[in-house]
mmCIF file of C-alpha atoms in Angstrom:
data_model
loop_
_atom_site.group_PDB
_atom_site.id
_atom_site.type_symbol
_atom_site.label_atom_id
_atom_site.label_comp_id
_atom_site.label_asym_id
_atom_site.label_seq_id
_atom_site.Cartn_x
_atom_site.Cartn_y
_atom_site.Cartn_z
ATOM 1 C CA GLY B 1 52.592 64.054 57.278
ATOM 2 C CA GLN B 2 53.526 61.112 55.666
ATOM 3 C CA LEU B 3 55.400 60.098 59.179
ATOM 4 C CA SER B 4 53.513 59.971 62.486
ATOM 5 C CA GLU B 5 54.196 62.357 64.933
ATOM 6 C CA LYS B 6 56.013 59.692 67.067
ATOM 7 C CA ALA B 7 57.902 58.572 64.482
ATOM 8 C CA ALA B 8 58.667 62.113 63.351
ATOM 9 C CA LEU B 9 60.123 62.644 67.046
ATOM 10 C CA PHE B 10 61.920 59.694 66.696
ATOM 11 C CA MET B 11 63.860 60.294 63.435
ATOM 12 C CA ALA B 12 64.293 63.799 64.765
ATOM 13 C CA ILE B 13 66.299 62.926 67.772
ATOM 14 C CA ALA B 14 68.033 59.674 65.831
ATOM 15 C CA LEU B 15 69.351 62.356 63.175
ATOM 16 C CA PHE B 16 70.182 64.945 65.809
ATOM 17 C CA VAL B 17 72.537 61.803 67.543
ATOM 18 C CA GLY B 18 73.989 60.961 64.487
ATOM 19 C CA ALA B 19 74.989 64.257 63.362
ATOM 20 C CA VAL B 20 76.485 65.450 66.668
ATOM 21 C CA SER B 21 77.998 61.980 67.237
ATOM 22 C CA SER B 22 79.475 62.300 63.395
ATOM 23 C CA CYS B 23 80.836 66.138 64.468
ATOM 24 C CA PHE B 24 82.413 64.542 67.754
ATOM 25 C CA LEU B 25 84.571 62.566 65.282
ATOM 26 C CA LEU B 26 85.861 65.878 63.748
ATOM 27 C CA SER B 27 85.989 68.086 66.745
ATOM 28 C CA TRP B 28 84.503 68.405 70.394
ATOM 29 C CA LYS B 29 84.091 72.012 69.175
ATOM 30 C CA LEU B 30 81.832 70.908 66.303
ATOM 31 C CA ALA B 31 79.689 68.861 67.939
ATOM 32 C CA LEU B 32 79.225 71.571 70.560
ATOM 33 C CA VAL B 33 78.193 74.466 67.926
ATOM 34 C CA ALA B 34 75.749 71.784 65.966
ATOM 35 C CA SER B 35 74.162 71.144 69.658
ATOM 36 C CA ALA B 36 74.129 74.905 69.962
ATOM 37 C CA TYR B 37 72.622 75.119 66.170
ATOM 38 C CA ALA B 38 70.034 72.419 66.683
ATOM 39 C CA ILE B 39 68.735 73.641 70.002
ATOM 40 C CA MET B 40 68.759 77.083 68.914
ATOM 41 C CA ASN B 41 66.343 75.978 65.678
ATOM 42 C CA LEU B 42 64.339 74.135 68.133
ATOM 43 C CA GLY B 43 63.432 77.182 70.342
ATOM 44 C CA TYR B 44 63.090 79.292 67.131
ATOM 45 C CA SER B 45 60.473 76.270 66.149
ATOM 46 C CA LEU B 46 58.672 76.253 69.188
ATOM 47 C CA GLY B 47 57.809 79.965 69.653
ATOM 48 C CA LEU B 48 61.301 82.491 69.565
ATOM 49 C CA LYS B 49 60.353 83.196 66.097
ATOM 50 C CA ARG B 50 57.048 85.098 67.359
ATOM 51 C CA ILE B 51 59.525 87.896 69.112
ATOM 52 C CA ALA B 52 60.262 90.912 67.271
ATOM 53 C CA VAL B 53 63.863 91.520 67.247
ATOM 54 C CA LEU B 54 64.599 87.773 68.697
ATOM 55 C CA ASP B 55 63.694 86.334 65.780
ATOM 56 C CA VAL B 56 66.202 87.800 63.683
ATOM 57 C CA LEU B 57 68.833 87.698 65.848
ATOM 58 C CA ILE B 58 68.509 83.932 66.096
ATOM 59 C CA ILE B 59 68.586 83.784 62.433
ATOM 60 C CA ALA B 60 71.899 85.782 62.460
ATOM 61 C CA GLY B 61 73.392 83.826 65.152
ATOM 62 C CA GLY B 62 72.621 80.709 63.325
ATOM 63 C CA PHE B 63 74.875 82.182 60.084
ATOM 64 C CA LEU B 64 77.763 82.847 62.968
ATOM 65 C CA LEU B 65 77.058 79.085 64.243
ATOM 66 C CA ARG B 66 77.845 78.012 60.400
ATOM 67 C CA VAL B 67 80.717 79.764 60.151
ATOM 68 C CA ALA B 68 82.068 78.542 63.244
ATOM 69 C CA ALA B 69 81.326 75.073 62.241
ATOM 70 C CA GLY B 70 83.337 75.510 59.289
ATOM 71 C CA ALA B 71 86.386 76.799 60.922
ATOM 72 C CA PHE B 72 86.165 74.221 63.731
ATOM 73 C CA ALA B 73 85.540 71.485 61.114
ATOM 74 C CA LEU B 74 88.771 72.170 59.152
ATOM 75 C CA PRO B 75 90.306 73.373 61.662
ATOM 76 C CA VAL B 76 91.309 77.016 61.057
ATOM 77 C CA VAL B 77 91.402 80.158 63.134
ATOM 78 C CA ILE B 78 88.318 82.118 62.799
ATOM 79 C CA SER B 79 88.767 85.763 61.757
ATOM 80 C CA PRO B 80 86.911 87.941 64.046
ATOM 81 C CA TYR B 81 86.253 90.554 60.805
ATOM 82 C CA LEU B 82 84.521 87.469 59.534
ATOM 83 C CA LEU B 83 82.278 87.141 62.302
ATOM 84 C CA VAL B 84 81.427 90.544 62.395
ATOM 85 C CA CYS B 85 80.907 91.270 58.994
ATOM 86 C CA THR B 86 78.666 87.786 58.697
ATOM 87 C CA GLY B 87 76.605 88.935 61.720
ATOM 88 C CA LEU B 88 76.304 92.522 60.657
ATOM 89 C CA LEU B 89 74.961 91.433 57.376
ATOM 90 C CA ALA B 90 72.904 88.264 58.310
ATOM 91 C CA ALA B 91 71.177 90.813 60.616
ATOM 92 C CA MET B 92 70.711 93.516 57.820
ATOM 93 C CA LEU B 93 69.146 90.798 55.586
ATOM 94 C CA GLY B 94 67.214 89.576 58.452
ATOM 95 C CA PHE B 95 65.566 92.636 59.333
ATOM 96 C CA GLY B 96 65.165 93.798 55.659
ATOM 97 C CA LYS B 97 63.063 90.676 55.150
ATOM 98 C CA ARG B 98 60.702 91.871 57.864
ATOM 99 C CA ALA B 99 60.731 95.416 56.635
ATOM 100 C CA HIS B 100 59.570 94.056 53.356
ATOM 101 C CA GLU B 101 56.905 91.615 55.138
ATOM 102 C CA LEU B 102 55.787 94.508 56.917
ATOM 103 C CA ARG B 103 55.303 96.963 54.040
ATOM 104 C CA GLN B 104 53.930 94.358 51.657
ATOM 105 C CA ALA B 105 51.119 93.729 54.430
ATOM 106 C CA LEU B 106 50.361 97.154 55.196
ATOM 107 C CA ASP B 107 50.445 98.243 51.504
ATOM 108 C CA ALA B 108 48.137 95.225 50.837
ATOM 109 C CA GLY B 109 45.831 96.440 53.909
ATOM 110 C CA ARG B 110 46.294 92.918 55.518
ATOM 111 C CA ASP B 111 46.817 92.504 59.106
ATOM 112 C CA PRO B 112 50.867 91.765 59.641
ATOM 113 C CA LEU B 113 50.008 89.812 62.021
ATOM 114 C CA ALA B 114 48.561 87.074 59.509
ATOM 115 C CA THR B 115 51.991 87.320 57.595
ATOM 116 C CA ARG B 116 54.417 86.664 60.563
ATOM 117 C CA PRO B 117 53.180 87.138 64.492
ATOM 118 C CA SER B 118 56.717 89.098 65.150
ATOM 119 C CA LEU B 119 55.935 91.598 62.812
ATOM 120 C CA LYS B 120 53.756 93.280 65.533
ATOM 121 C CA GLY B 121 56.602 94.134 67.595
ATOM 122 C CA TYR B 122 58.073 96.330 64.248
ATOM 123 C CA SER B 123 57.527 99.410 62.421
ATOM 124 C CA VAL B 124 58.169 100.605 59.410
ATOM 125 C CA SER B 125 60.500 103.857 60.347
ATOM 126 C CA ALA B 126 62.417 101.833 62.953
ATOM 127 C CA LEU B 127 63.081 99.189 60.853
ATOM 128 C CA ARG B 128 64.477 101.726 58.464
ATOM 129 C CA ILE B 129 66.828 103.103 60.982
ATOM 130 C CA VAL B 130 68.333 99.433 61.769
ATOM 131 C CA LEU B 131 68.949 98.981 58.098
ATOM 132 C CA ILE B 132 70.405 101.903 57.810
ATOM 133 C CA THR B 133 72.930 101.733 60.847
ATOM 134 C CA LEU B 134 73.579 98.102 59.804
ATOM 135 C CA ALA B 135 74.829 98.876 56.349
ATOM 136 C CA LEU B 136 76.622 101.443 57.509
ATOM 137 C CA ALA B 137 78.163 99.061 60.252
ATOM 138 C CA THR B 138 78.874 96.464 57.432
ATOM 139 C CA LEU B 139 80.689 98.681 55.109
ATOM 140 C CA ILE B 140 83.076 100.040 57.956
ATOM 141 C CA ALA B 141 83.409 96.545 59.222
ATOM 142 C CA TYR B 142 84.498 95.501 55.814
ATOM 143 C CA ALA B 143 86.715 98.406 54.686
ATOM 144 C CA LEU B 144 88.390 97.796 58.225
ATOM 145 C CA TYR B 145 89.209 94.218 57.201
ATOM 146 C CA SER B 146 90.748 95.286 53.838
ATOM 147 C CA GLN B 147 93.315 97.260 56.022
ATOM 148 C CA ASP B 148 93.801 95.045 58.645
ATOM 149 C CA GLY B 149 97.315 93.911 59.022
ATOM 150 C CA ARG B 150 96.594 90.247 58.963
ATOM 151 C CA THR B 151 94.577 90.524 55.760
ATOM 152 C CA VAL B 152 97.099 92.635 54.121
ATOM 153 C CA ALA B 153 99.566 89.968 54.785
ATOM 154 C CA ALA B 154 97.464 87.441 53.828
ATOM 155 C CA PHE B 155 96.554 88.643 50.250
ATOM 156 C CA GLY B 156 99.793 90.736 49.956
ATOM 157 C CA THR B 157 98.416 93.977 48.945
ATOM 158 C CA LYS B 158 96.411 96.844 50.697
ATOM 159 C CA ASN B 159 94.307 97.355 47.547
ATOM 160 C CA LEU B 160 91.591 95.233 49.052
ATOM 161 C CA ILE B 161 89.788 98.689 49.734
ATOM 162 C CA PHE B 162 89.384 99.202 46.500
ATOM 163 C CA THR B 163 86.898 96.242 46.343
ATOM 164 C CA LEU B 164 84.518 98.458 48.894
ATOM 165 C CA PRO B 165 82.740 99.927 45.937
ATOM 166 C CA PHE B 166 81.196 96.579 44.896
ATOM 167 C CA CYS B 167 79.973 95.885 48.691
ATOM 168 C CA ILE B 168 78.557 99.437 48.679
ATOM 169 C CA PHE B 169 76.737 98.460 45.531
ATOM 170 C CA GLY B 170 75.537 95.310 47.021
ATOM 171 C CA ILE B 171 74.189 96.422 49.996
ATOM 172 C CA PHE B 172 72.542 99.507 48.809
ATOM 173 C CA ARG B 173 70.947 97.128 45.863
ATOM 174 C CA PHE B 174 69.516 95.352 48.889
#
């Protein structure tokens, strides 16, 4: 509230142009990802956050864009497993947050819409199924990653599979 609406809009545009220009100095792909990230967040802020499922998919997409941005900034090759595991885990965390918010609102006898408008499109039972599915898919993706030929070659061992219990613990703790 310390800036006028006009000044805030000017600052946002100036910062966007400056950030994308800086990204372009490193890589045109990084600039493209940064632009997509900004546009996606603008859409989220302007109303897409009110649409069930899309709200969480946009958040998960943001994590994927940040992974891609890091790879393009360095530059390194993006592992398909990194993208899959990041996307699945980010979606699981997002849907888990929605499940928690919905459960809290219902337990307190509040209208879930007062907490978050997108909650009208969710049900506790559907979210439970989604969370279980995403948890299993994430664990399977990580197990496959740990045994992939490129992973074994990079780490010089097939023993990464023994880290799977830590992933299981972390996911089921969530």
